[in-house]
Amino acid sequence: MATLESKVPPGPLADKWRKHKADIKLVNPANKRKYEIIVVGAGLAGSSAASSLADLGYKVKSFVFHDSPRRAHSIAAQGGINAAKNYQNDGDSVHRLFYDTIKGGDYRSREANVHRLAEVSVNIIDQCVAQGVPFAREYGGLLANRSFGGAQVSRTFYARGQTGQQLLLGAYSALMRTVGQGTVELHTQSEMLDLVVVGGQAKGIIVRDLVTGAIERHAADAVILATGGYGNVFNLSTYARGSNATAIWRAYKRGACLANPCYTQIHPTCIPVSGEYQSKLTLMSESLRNDGRIWVPKKKEDSGKAPGSIPEGERDYYLERMYPAFGNLCPRDIASRAAKRVCDEGRGVGTSGLGVYLDFSDAINRLGENSVRERYGNLFDIYHEITAESAYQQPMRIFPAVHYTMGGLWVDYNLMSNVPGLFVLGEANFSDHGANRLGASALMQGLADGYFVIPYTIGDYLAGQKPGSRPSVDAPEFKAAEENVRSMTSHFLGIKGKQPVSHFHKRLGKIMWELCGMARTKAGLERALREIPALREEFWASVNVPGSAADLNQSLEQAGRVADFIELGELLCRDALTREESCGGHFREEHQHPDGECKRDDEKFGHVAAWEYQGKDQVPLRNTEALNYESVKMSVRNYK
Amino acid sequence: MSAATTTKNFSVTLRVWRQAGTKQAGRFVEYAAKDLDPNMSFLEMLDVVNDELTLKGDEPIAFAHDCREGICGTCSCTINGKPHGPGKGIATCQLYMRSFREGDLITVEPFRAEAFPVVKDLVTDRSAFDKIQQAGGFITARAGSAPEANAAPVPKPDADLAMDAATCIGCGACVAACKNASAMLFVAAKVSHLGLLPQGQAERDRRVLAMAHTMDELGFGNCTNQYECSAACPKLISHDFIARMNRDYLTASVRSVFKVESASSGGGAG
């Protein structure tokens, strides 16, 4: 059984991080260059970690499966990044950001981690501005803000609808600077396919060069995974097609616990599915809910009519009606479920009936079309490209889609997993967002982890490792891990079955969305737990992976990722079945209040579930970490 | 792009560049793409063709793609002679089949440029762009060293213009569209983005010189002011930035001749 020691420092909540920084061990500057650190992934968390650690003097190797670190999917985040700057003089503070995030996460995140996140949020904005991130500004030249869901203050910093792009290019520029200086060794188109554990500690990785097919061994004193979330287990999502869970899944199979996999975020405002061929769902930023109003017809019979022909009195602005205090800006899990409910009632719009309107006509009347264009023009353009409809002239049709995963590898306060030497940052870990993430908090967490947490906490581990003690790549553990990768690769190519990889990914996605999506039931999850293992058998018997292992082979890459998604999907459903309560993005129909809101069970489930691999075909072990709230009181989330 | 005029499914013929590796010779191969929904994206159409090829025992067409929402800059097909195909201000992944008609012959090639060697089929190696960024596409600001964000106001027009330049997705369409395979628009966008901001001034001269020299060394051509780059750019980045960069480059070159440097740049007490 894994030891899950949170290592949350003692003392008052607001002093913990400051005190911890003063107490943890340091590595002296002359010794730093003797340590090598592997960073896998180069999104916000990975790029910021790699460059910050290199600037401290460590030797860093950065691995990405993309052809450039700038392609990582952080690039696609649209809306913004939260920070408790209180530039708007509207009553914001570190405590309020902390509290909103804890409440938004439905009291399932670790209190001390979230407080630290809120504390360093202000440093992130300073850091990004210093790097040249062109945030939106007011006419006086100072930084502008907007509002996001789950908050009653304006604390979101943004760069048009491309905030993730600008933040990532900032972190990427720092990474390129350190690569140019020779302090980071960059390996692009290199996919991590195994974690190497030596003497119980993470000491290296096995990667495949995606262009030449070469399998390489890399040793290090510590390994950092910043490889993002696992939302593509649903196949259709707002993730990039390449986003995958292989790095965290292979680490799981080497002993790292996977925490709360059932906490998945369904984003309320995405462009609806249009056909079987669909490969991707596109997000329409939450920022649109600042000015857009969500509605469906009051009467079922009106759902097929043109929106303009439905008079004001016949429209149901259901979020404003149900949640008057937060209105259209209620949190994502709540907005998504409300959309599902009105569509289940037959009031959904569009040809599939799986859609609701997001209407800007009030905003256009109030502000003028030009102001709306200035705020959201690029999003309206994207909408037009995909649907051939103009949101200036008619409401957008939107529907919820998988967008983010709050679950991830278990980490302690130092962001180290239960495998010593393995650190996990950003979306790949589990700690900060509980059961639901608030908008504009993912960018905040990625950069907090990379710029301001790991540079301190990794020293505490490395100070206990003798300089120069990292194992050689000739160690038997490396050989065994490489063999593992090679045999998997040759197995895939040898099956020569009847179906392409995409066939299985689509089928997995359908099972996950239907039985483990916005609403989950015991019977449905049990069915999923029968169907997924059957799908796995079929996959390994009849997948067709053409080509060879010795060059660029996209089918082979995809086969490995889908094989892992199938296994992860099973664990996700198992976690959802075991968690007999509703919280945040995890909604069990058996556990709801009479008004349809989540009914938590703090007594039985006020804990983190961290699953531990027990071997092939064995039921994994469910470890728990109790969530102790010292500062806030767990209460029923109320946005009314 | 024009609005959907048809909702009926249709068929086209693809003429696709196939090349097994950087050193092998390539050639065009024709494939039928049948029963296409006009609401499909171009890349989804390639997905469908690839699944059919796989089932027939052929090797699927390798193509670069990731976010499929026009922001990561990975996708990079030249379609009917145009980088990212017909349509203005879009990446390949934002092209929809409603732009084509029954019976069309669609030629699909990789981005062509000496500095972007073909890796396989439609996939090219654009790591030269990373190398240019490494030479100077940054503001040196170690984590922890930044001053308070609102300490230096930035006039809104400057911030907006910097953002216009910063929207570059690094796809390389500008290079592929240029008859000289010049990377001027790409470099100018980065130089202008950082040079327009007060925090970018300290390294402004060094940045433009280093990035321009690296661009030349990597085999990109010169700019002859045809502005095909801006026309092909999925973010419609203006060629005015090239003029801005040329001014910066000239100023920096002159200043570097007359620059007086401190004799003691390092060292310390104690």
PDB file of N, CA and C in Angstrom, chain A residues 55 66-68 70-71 75 85 87 126-127 129-132 137 141 143 160 162 165-166 172-173 176-177 179 240-242 277-280 385-386 498 500 502 546 551-552 554-555, chain B residues 40 44 51 55 62-63 66-69 72-74 94 96 98 120 126 130 133-134 137 139 141-143 146-150 153-154 156 160 164 166-170 193 197 199:
ATOM      1  N   ASP A  55      17.683  28.315 -15.060  1.00  0.00           N
ATOM      2  CA  ASP A  55      18.195  29.599 -14.572  1.00  0.00           C
ATOM      3  C   ASP A  55      18.783  29.463 -13.165  1.00  0.00           C
ATOM      4  N   HIS A  66       5.733  17.151 -29.526  1.00  0.00           N
ATOM      5  CA  HIS A  66       5.477  18.078 -30.629  1.00  0.00           C
ATOM      6  C   HIS A  66       6.763  18.377 -31.404  1.00  0.00           C
ATOM      7  N   ASP A  67       6.609  19.042 -32.551  1.00  0.00           N
ATOM      8  CA  ASP A  67       7.809  19.424 -33.296  1.00  0.00           C
ATOM      9  C   ASP A  67       8.426  20.698 -32.723  1.00  0.00           C
ATOM     10  N   SER A  68       7.685  21.395 -31.882  1.00  0.00           N
ATOM     11  CA  SER A  68       8.234  22.557 -31.177  1.00  0.00           C
ATOM     12  C   SER A  68       7.479  22.707 -29.860  1.00  0.00           C
ATOM     13  N   ARG A  70       6.351  25.208 -28.628  1.00  0.00           N
ATOM     14  CA  ARG A  70       5.296  26.211 -28.744  1.00  0.00           C
ATOM     15  C   ARG A  70       3.947  25.613 -29.160  1.00  0.00           C
ATOM     16  N   ARG A  71       3.925  24.340 -29.548  1.00  0.00           N
ATOM     17  CA  ARG A  71       2.677  23.729 -30.002  1.00  0.00           C
ATOM     18  C   ARG A  71       1.844  23.149 -28.856  1.00  0.00           C
ATOM     19  N   ILE A  75      -1.489  26.454 -25.500  1.00  0.00           N
ATOM     20  CA  ILE A  75      -1.595  27.514 -26.500  1.00  0.00           C
ATOM     21  C   ILE A  75      -3.048  27.852 -26.822  1.00  0.00           C
ATOM     22  N   LYS A  85      -4.801  40.539  -7.760  1.00  0.00           N
ATOM     23  CA  LYS A  85      -4.120  41.835  -7.758  1.00  0.00           C
ATOM     24  C   LYS A  85      -5.005  42.933  -7.170  1.00  0.00           C
ATOM     25  N   TYR A  87      -6.613  45.102  -8.767  1.00  0.00           N
ATOM     26  CA  TYR A  87      -6.437  46.353  -9.521  1.00  0.00           C
ATOM     27  C   TYR A  87      -7.771  47.072  -9.733  1.00  0.00           C
ATOM     28  N   ASP A 126       3.205  39.600 -12.696  1.00  0.00           N
ATOM     29  CA  ASP A 126       4.453  40.375 -12.777  1.00  0.00           C
ATOM     30  C   ASP A 126       5.443  39.701 -13.734  1.00  0.00           C
ATOM     31  N   GLN A 127       5.605  38.390 -13.548  1.00  0.00           N
ATOM     32  CA  GLN A 127       6.566  37.637 -14.349  1.00  0.00           C
ATOM     33  C   GLN A 127       6.204  37.699 -15.839  1.00  0.00           C
ATOM     34  N   VAL A 129       4.323  39.890 -17.470  1.00  0.00           N
ATOM     35  CA  VAL A 129       4.476  41.237 -18.028  1.00  0.00           C
ATOM     36  C   VAL A 129       5.959  41.521 -18.294  1.00  0.00           C
ATOM     37  N   ALA A 130       6.812  41.113 -17.369  1.00  0.00           N
ATOM     38  CA  ALA A 130       8.256  41.343 -17.561  1.00  0.00           C
ATOM     39  C   ALA A 130       8.773  40.621 -18.800  1.00  0.00           C
ATOM     40  N   GLN A 131       8.164  39.483 -19.136  1.00  0.00           N
ATOM     41  CA  GLN A 131       8.578  38.709 -20.327  1.00  0.00           C
ATOM     42  C   GLN A 131       8.017  39.273 -21.616  1.00  0.00           C
ATOM     43  N   GLY A 132       7.112  40.247 -21.491  1.00  0.00           N
ATOM     44  CA  GLY A 132       6.550  40.838 -22.705  1.00  0.00           C
ATOM     45  C   GLY A 132       5.220  40.258 -23.130  1.00  0.00           C
ATOM     46  N   ARG A 137      -4.896  46.188 -22.058  1.00  0.00           N
ATOM     47  CA  ARG A 137      -4.664  47.349 -21.205  1.00  0.00           C
ATOM     48  C   ARG A 137      -5.775  48.371 -21.351  1.00  0.00           C
ATOM     49  N   GLY A 141      -2.957  52.834 -19.894  1.00  0.00           N
ATOM     50  CA  GLY A 141      -1.756  52.023 -20.016  1.00  0.00           C
ATOM     51  C   GLY A 141      -1.629  50.940 -18.960  1.00  0.00           C
ATOM     52  N   LEU A 143      -3.089  47.577 -16.666  1.00  0.00           N
ATOM     53  CA  LEU A 143      -3.665  46.292 -17.066  1.00  0.00           C
ATOM     54  C   LEU A 143      -5.179  46.252 -16.880  1.00  0.00           C
ATOM     55  N   ARG A 160      -6.733  39.427 -25.527  1.00  0.00           N
ATOM     56  CA  ARG A 160      -7.865  39.130 -26.421  1.00  0.00           C
ATOM     57  C   ARG A 160      -8.440  37.756 -26.062  1.00  0.00           C
ATOM     58  N   GLN A 162      -6.850  35.050 -26.740  1.00  0.00           N
ATOM     59  CA  GLN A 162      -5.705  34.154 -26.952  1.00  0.00           C
ATOM     60  C   GLN A 162      -4.750  34.199 -25.773  1.00  0.00           C
ATOM     61  N   GLN A 165      -2.232  31.349 -25.548  1.00  0.00           N
ATOM     62  CA  GLN A 165      -1.179  31.492 -26.552  1.00  0.00           C
ATOM     63  C   GLN A 165      -0.109  32.455 -26.068  1.00  0.00           C
ATOM     64  N   GLN A 166      -0.537  33.594 -25.564  1.00  0.00           N
ATOM     65  CA  GLN A 166       0.448  34.607 -25.176  1.00  0.00           C
ATOM     66  C   GLN A 166       1.250  34.176 -23.952  1.00  0.00           C
ATOM     67  N   TYR A 172       7.593  29.866 -23.492  1.00  0.00           N
ATOM     68  CA  TYR A 172       8.396  29.291 -24.577  1.00  0.00           C
ATOM     69  C   TYR A 172       9.624  30.162 -24.861  1.00  0.00           C
ATOM     70  N   SER A 173       9.439  31.480 -24.795  1.00  0.00           N
ATOM     71  CA  SER A 173      10.583  32.359 -25.065  1.00  0.00           C
ATOM     72  C   SER A 173      11.652  32.184 -23.988  1.00  0.00           C
ATOM     73  N   MET A 176      13.322  28.933 -24.856  1.00  0.00           N
ATOM     74  CA  MET A 176      14.236  29.089 -25.992  1.00  0.00           C
ATOM     75  C   MET A 176      15.516  29.819 -25.567  1.00  0.00           C
ATOM     76  N   ARG A 177      15.352  30.809 -24.683  1.00  0.00           N
ATOM     77  CA  ARG A 177      16.539  31.517 -24.181  1.00  0.00           C
ATOM     78  C   ARG A 177      17.490  30.544 -23.487  1.00  0.00           C
ATOM     79  N   VAL A 179      17.594  27.250 -23.855  1.00  0.00           N
ATOM     80  CA  VAL A 179      18.130  26.297 -24.840  1.00  0.00           C
ATOM     81  C   VAL A 179      19.293  26.955 -25.583  1.00  0.00           C
ATOM     82  N   ALA A 240      -6.325  19.051 -27.872  1.00  0.00           N
ATOM     83  CA  ALA A 240      -5.701  18.817 -29.168  1.00  0.00           C
ATOM     84  C   ALA A 240      -5.765  17.325 -29.465  1.00  0.00           C
ATOM     85  N   ARG A 241      -5.712  16.967 -30.751  1.00  0.00           N
ATOM     86  CA  ARG A 241      -5.785  15.546 -31.094  1.00  0.00           C
ATOM     87  C   ARG A 241      -4.632  14.770 -30.469  1.00  0.00           C
ATOM     88  N   GLY A 242      -3.489  15.394 -30.354  1.00  0.00           N
ATOM     89  CA  GLY A 242      -2.321  14.676 -29.837  1.00  0.00           C
ATOM     90  C   GLY A 242      -2.268  14.573 -28.325  1.00  0.00           C
ATOM     91  N   TYR A 277     -17.874  11.902 -38.400  1.00  0.00           N
ATOM     92  CA  TYR A 277     -16.474  12.097 -38.791  1.00  0.00           C
ATOM     93  C   TYR A 277     -15.748  13.022 -37.816  1.00  0.00           C
ATOM     94  N   GLN A 278     -16.509  13.653 -36.904  1.00  0.00           N
ATOM     95  CA  GLN A 278     -15.950  14.730 -36.083  1.00  0.00           C
ATOM     96  C   GLN A 278     -14.734  14.273 -35.284  1.00  0.00           C
ATOM     97  N   SER A 279     -13.687  15.122 -35.261  1.00  0.00           N
ATOM     98  CA  SER A 279     -12.458  14.746 -34.584  1.00  0.00           C
ATOM     99  C   SER A 279     -12.197  15.621 -33.371  1.00  0.00           C
ATOM    100  N   LYS A 280     -13.010  16.652 -33.201  1.00  0.00           N
ATOM    101  CA  LYS A 280     -12.582  17.689 -32.267  1.00  0.00           C
ATOM    102  C   LYS A 280     -13.774  18.569 -31.941  1.00  0.00           C
ATOM    103  N   GLU A 385     -16.269  30.177 -38.983  1.00  0.00           N
ATOM    104  CA  GLU A 385     -15.545  29.212 -39.815  1.00  0.00           C
ATOM    105  C   GLU A 385     -16.140  27.819 -39.685  1.00  0.00           C
ATOM    106  N   ILE A 386     -16.505  27.457 -38.466  1.00  0.00           N
ATOM    107  CA  ILE A 386     -16.939  26.090 -38.226  1.00  0.00           C
ATOM    108  C   ILE A 386     -18.397  25.875 -38.627  1.00  0.00           C
ATOM    109  N   LYS A 498      -8.366  -5.819 -38.258  1.00  0.00           N
ATOM    110  CA  LYS A 498      -9.318  -5.330 -39.259  1.00  0.00           C
ATOM    111  C   LYS A 498      -9.711  -3.865 -39.077  1.00  0.00           C
ATOM    112  N   PRO A 500      -8.918   0.312 -37.912  1.00  0.00           N
ATOM    113  CA  PRO A 500      -7.910   1.326 -37.589  1.00  0.00           C
ATOM    114  C   PRO A 500      -8.019   1.741 -36.115  1.00  0.00           C
ATOM    115  N   SER A 502      -8.454   4.571 -34.806  1.00  0.00           N
ATOM    116  CA  SER A 502      -9.501   5.561 -34.552  1.00  0.00           C
ATOM    117  C   SER A 502     -10.845   4.901 -34.232  1.00  0.00           C
ATOM    118  N   PRO A 546      -0.514  -0.032 -39.380  1.00  0.00           N
ATOM    119  CA  PRO A 546       0.351  -0.247 -40.551  1.00  0.00           C
ATOM    120  C   PRO A 546       1.734   0.371 -40.359  1.00  0.00           C
ATOM    121  N   ASP A 551      10.432   4.646 -38.514  1.00  0.00           N
ATOM    122  CA  ASP A 551      10.322   6.013 -39.032  1.00  0.00           C
ATOM    123  C   ASP A 551       9.067   6.665 -38.459  1.00  0.00           C
ATOM    124  N   LEU A 552       8.710   7.840 -38.992  1.00  0.00           N
ATOM    125  CA  LEU A 552       7.506   8.531 -38.529  1.00  0.00           C
ATOM    126  C   LEU A 552       6.297   7.643 -38.807  1.00  0.00           C
ATOM    127  N   GLN A 554       2.451   7.673 -37.498  1.00  0.00           N
ATOM    128  CA  GLN A 554       1.422   8.280 -36.661  1.00  0.00           C
ATOM    129  C   GLN A 554       0.412   7.258 -36.149  1.00  0.00           C
ATOM    130  N   SER A 555       0.187   6.189 -36.910  1.00  0.00           N
ATOM    131  CA  SER A 555      -0.737   5.154 -36.443  1.00  0.00           C
ATOM    132  C   SER A 555      -0.169   4.455 -35.212  1.00  0.00           C
TER     133      SER A 555
ATOM    134  N   MET B  40     -17.572  18.853 -42.788  1.00  0.00           N
ATOM    135  CA  MET B  40     -16.309  18.250 -42.355  1.00  0.00           C
ATOM    136  C   MET B  40     -15.177  19.235 -42.505  1.00  0.00           C
ATOM    137  N   GLU B  44     -10.379  16.423 -41.160  1.00  0.00           N
ATOM    138  CA  GLU B  44     -11.271  15.287 -40.897  1.00  0.00           C
ATOM    139  C   GLU B  44     -11.471  14.460 -42.161  1.00  0.00           C
ATOM    140  N   ASP B  51      -8.171   6.281 -42.763  1.00  0.00           N
ATOM    141  CA  ASP B  51      -8.756   5.043 -42.230  1.00  0.00           C
ATOM    142  C   ASP B  51      -9.046   4.066 -43.364  1.00  0.00           C
ATOM    143  N   LEU B  55      -7.371   0.283 -43.883  1.00  0.00           N
ATOM    144  CA  LEU B  55      -8.138  -0.943 -44.067  1.00  0.00           C
ATOM    145  C   LEU B  55      -7.759  -1.662 -45.354  1.00  0.00           C
ATOM    146  N   ALA B  62       0.919  10.771 -43.936  1.00  0.00           N
ATOM    147  CA  ALA B  62       1.378  11.481 -42.734  1.00  0.00           C
ATOM    148  C   ALA B  62       1.118  12.968 -42.920  1.00  0.00           C
ATOM    149  N   PHE B  63       0.423  13.572 -41.971  1.00  0.00           N
ATOM    150  CA  PHE B  63       0.239  15.029 -42.010  1.00  0.00           C
ATOM    151  C   PHE B  63       0.326  15.592 -40.598  1.00  0.00           C
ATOM    152  N   ASP B  66      -2.544  19.229 -34.766  1.00  0.00           N
ATOM    153  CA  ASP B  66      -2.736  18.976 -33.347  1.00  0.00           C
ATOM    154  C   ASP B  66      -4.002  19.635 -32.804  1.00  0.00           C
ATOM    155  N   CYS B  67      -3.974  20.963 -32.593  1.00  0.00           N
ATOM    156  CA  CYS B  67      -5.095  21.570 -31.864  1.00  0.00           C
ATOM    157  C   CYS B  67      -6.386  21.559 -32.664  1.00  0.00           C
ATOM    158  N   ARG B  68      -6.274  21.638 -33.974  1.00  0.00           N
ATOM    159  CA  ARG B  68      -7.434  21.677 -34.882  1.00  0.00           C
ATOM    160  C   ARG B  68      -8.372  22.841 -34.575  1.00  0.00           C
ATOM    161  N   GLU B  69      -7.807  23.920 -34.083  1.00  0.00           N
ATOM    162  CA  GLU B  69      -8.601  25.131 -33.918  1.00  0.00           C
ATOM    163  C   GLU B  69      -7.794  26.369 -34.285  1.00  0.00           C
ATOM    164  N   CYS B  72      -2.255  26.299 -32.753  1.00  0.00           N
ATOM    165  CA  CYS B  72      -0.966  25.685 -32.389  1.00  0.00           C
ATOM    166  C   CYS B  72       0.058  25.823 -33.494  1.00  0.00           C
ATOM    167  N   GLY B  73      -0.400  26.017 -34.730  1.00  0.00           N
ATOM    168  CA  GLY B  73       0.541  26.219 -35.837  1.00  0.00           C
ATOM    169  C   GLY B  73       1.141  24.939 -36.376  1.00  0.00           C
ATOM    170  N   THR B  74       0.619  23.781 -35.982  1.00  0.00           N
ATOM    171  CA  THR B  74       1.204  22.518 -36.443  1.00  0.00           C
ATOM    172  C   THR B  74       0.796  22.200 -37.882  1.00  0.00           C
ATOM    173  N   GLN B  94      -8.655  24.888 -40.204  1.00  0.00           N
ATOM    174  CA  GLN B  94      -9.882  25.688 -40.189  1.00  0.00           C
ATOM    175  C   GLN B  94     -10.559  25.752 -41.557  1.00  0.00           C
ATOM    176  N   TYR B  96     -12.865  24.104 -44.297  1.00  0.00           N
ATOM    177  CA  TYR B  96     -13.973  23.140 -44.289  1.00  0.00           C
ATOM    178  C   TYR B  96     -14.304  22.701 -45.709  1.00  0.00           C
ATOM    179  N   ARG B  98     -16.892  22.538 -47.226  1.00  0.00           N
ATOM    180  CA  ARG B  98     -17.889  23.339 -47.935  1.00  0.00           C
ATOM    181  C   ARG B  98     -17.231  24.342 -48.896  1.00  0.00           C
ATOM    182  N   LYS B 120       8.246  13.464 -43.908  1.00  0.00           N
ATOM    183  CA  LYS B 120       7.497  12.372 -44.524  1.00  0.00           C
ATOM    184  C   LYS B 120       6.206  12.957 -45.085  1.00  0.00           C
ATOM    185  N   ARG B 126      10.325  22.102 -39.160  1.00  0.00           N
ATOM    186  CA  ARG B 126      10.378  23.567 -39.035  1.00  0.00           C
ATOM    187  C   ARG B 126      11.182  24.006 -37.818  1.00  0.00           C
ATOM    188  N   ASP B 130      12.508  27.527 -34.263  1.00  0.00           N
ATOM    189  CA  ASP B 130      12.939  27.499 -32.855  1.00  0.00           C
ATOM    190  C   ASP B 130      14.350  28.078 -32.725  1.00  0.00           C
ATOM    191  N   GLN B 133      14.311  31.776 -32.671  1.00  0.00           N
ATOM    192  CA  GLN B 133      13.846  32.276 -31.359  1.00  0.00           C
ATOM    193  C   GLN B 133      14.946  32.166 -30.316  1.00  0.00           C
ATOM    194  N   GLN B 134      15.703  31.066 -30.389  1.00  0.00           N
ATOM    195  CA  GLN B 134      16.780  30.884 -29.409  1.00  0.00           C
ATOM    196  C   GLN B 134      17.825  31.981 -29.514  1.00  0.00           C
ATOM    197  N   GLY B 137      14.704  35.766 -29.538  1.00  0.00           N
ATOM    198  CA  GLY B 137      13.263  36.035 -29.475  1.00  0.00           C
ATOM    199  C   GLY B 137      12.707  35.998 -28.068  1.00  0.00           C
ATOM    200  N   ILE B 139      12.638  38.250 -23.903  1.00  0.00           N
ATOM    201  CA  ILE B 139      13.090  39.277 -22.972  1.00  0.00           C
ATOM    202  C   ILE B 139      13.642  38.522 -21.781  1.00  0.00           C
ATOM    203  N   ALA B 141      14.100  37.613 -18.366  1.00  0.00           N
ATOM    204  CA  ALA B 141      13.451  37.946 -17.094  1.00  0.00           C
ATOM    205  C   ALA B 141      13.323  36.675 -16.281  1.00  0.00           C
ATOM    206  N   ARG B 142      14.316  36.395 -15.467  1.00  0.00           N
ATOM    207  CA  ARG B 142      14.285  35.198 -14.629  1.00  0.00           C
ATOM    208  C   ARG B 142      13.064  35.218 -13.725  1.00  0.00           C
ATOM    209  N   ALA B 143      12.507  34.046 -13.448  1.00  0.00           N
ATOM    210  CA  ALA B 143      11.391  33.962 -12.499  1.00  0.00           C
ATOM    211  C   ALA B 143      11.864  34.508 -11.158  1.00  0.00           C
ATOM    212  N   ALA B 146      10.914  39.841 -11.447  1.00  0.00           N
ATOM    213  CA  ALA B 146      10.065  40.820 -12.137  1.00  0.00           C
ATOM    214  C   ALA B 146       9.576  41.934 -11.208  1.00  0.00           C
ATOM    215  N   PRO B 147       9.532  43.166 -11.700  1.00  0.00           N
ATOM    216  CA  PRO B 147       8.921  44.248 -10.926  1.00  0.00           C
ATOM    217  C   PRO B 147       7.391  44.158 -10.971  1.00  0.00           C
ATOM    218  N   GLU B 148       6.725  44.911 -10.139  1.00  0.00           N
ATOM    219  CA  GLU B 148       5.255  44.953 -10.098  1.00  0.00           C
ATOM    220  C   GLU B 148       4.702  45.258 -11.505  1.00  0.00           C
ATOM    221  N   ALA B 149       3.687  44.489 -11.890  1.00  0.00           N
ATOM    222  CA  ALA B 149       3.220  44.503 -13.277  1.00  0.00           C
ATOM    223  C   ALA B 149       2.727  45.873 -13.738  1.00  0.00           C
ATOM    224  N   ASN B 150       2.106  46.637 -12.849  1.00  0.00           N
ATOM    225  CA  ASN B 150       1.576  47.936 -13.257  1.00  0.00           C
ATOM    226  C   ASN B 150       2.580  49.078 -13.052  1.00  0.00           C
ATOM    227  N   PRO B 153       3.385  51.585 -17.163  1.00  0.00           N
ATOM    228  CA  PRO B 153       2.217  51.579 -18.052  1.00  0.00           C
ATOM    229  C   PRO B 153       2.657  51.434 -19.511  1.00  0.00           C
ATOM    230  N   VAL B 154       1.824  50.764 -20.302  1.00  0.00           N
ATOM    231  CA  VAL B 154       2.097  50.644 -21.736  1.00  0.00           C
ATOM    232  C   VAL B 154       0.928  51.298 -22.462  1.00  0.00           C
ATOM    233  N   LYS B 156      -2.064  52.027 -24.664  1.00  0.00           N
ATOM    234  CA  LYS B 156      -2.927  51.000 -25.264  1.00  0.00           C
ATOM    235  C   LYS B 156      -2.630  50.759 -26.748  1.00  0.00           C
ATOM    236  N   ASP B 160      -1.758  47.131 -28.140  1.00  0.00           N
ATOM    237  CA  ASP B 160      -2.597  46.503 -29.171  1.00  0.00           C
ATOM    238  C   ASP B 160      -1.777  46.097 -30.400  1.00  0.00           C
ATOM    239  N   ASP B 164      -1.059  42.453 -31.989  1.00  0.00           N
ATOM    240  CA  ASP B 164      -1.255  42.080 -33.400  1.00  0.00           C
ATOM    241  C   ASP B 164      -0.073  41.243 -33.895  1.00  0.00           C
ATOM    242  N   ALA B 166       2.095  39.651 -31.980  1.00  0.00           N
ATOM    243  CA  ALA B 166       2.306  38.463 -31.140  1.00  0.00           C
ATOM    244  C   ALA B 166       1.365  37.319 -31.480  1.00  0.00           C
ATOM    245  N   THR B 167       0.349  37.574 -32.313  1.00  0.00           N
ATOM    246  CA  THR B 167      -0.592  36.493 -32.624  1.00  0.00           C
ATOM    247  C   THR B 167      -0.014  35.448 -33.583  1.00  0.00           C
ATOM    248  N   CYS B 168       1.202  35.663 -34.061  1.00  0.00           N
ATOM    249  CA  CYS B 168       1.867  34.687 -34.953  1.00  0.00           C
ATOM    250  C   CYS B 168       1.827  33.297 -34.328  1.00  0.00           C
ATOM    251  N   ILE B 169       1.439  32.289 -35.125  1.00  0.00           N
ATOM    252  CA  ILE B 169       1.364  30.921 -34.603  1.00  0.00           C
ATOM    253  C   ILE B 169       2.568  30.076 -35.035  1.00  0.00           C
ATOM    254  N   GLY B 170       3.523  30.688 -35.716  1.00  0.00           N
ATOM    255  CA  GLY B 170       4.749  29.950 -36.040  1.00  0.00           C
ATOM    256  C   GLY B 170       4.537  28.779 -36.978  1.00  0.00           C
ATOM    257  N   HIS B 193       6.788  42.721 -31.783  1.00  0.00           N
ATOM    258  CA  HIS B 193       6.040  42.467 -30.543  1.00  0.00           C
ATOM    259  C   HIS B 193       6.882  42.909 -29.341  1.00  0.00           C
ATOM    260  N   LEU B 197       7.258  47.133 -26.714  1.00  0.00           N
ATOM    261  CA  LEU B 197       6.964  47.192 -25.280  1.00  0.00           C
ATOM    262  C   LEU B 197       8.142  47.790 -24.516  1.00  0.00           C
ATOM    263  N   GLN B 199       9.375  46.972 -21.742  1.00  0.00           N
ATOM    264  CA  GLN B 199      10.258  45.978 -21.134  1.00  0.00           C
ATOM    265  C   GLN B 199      11.168  45.305 -22.158  1.00  0.00           C
TER     266      GLN B 199
END
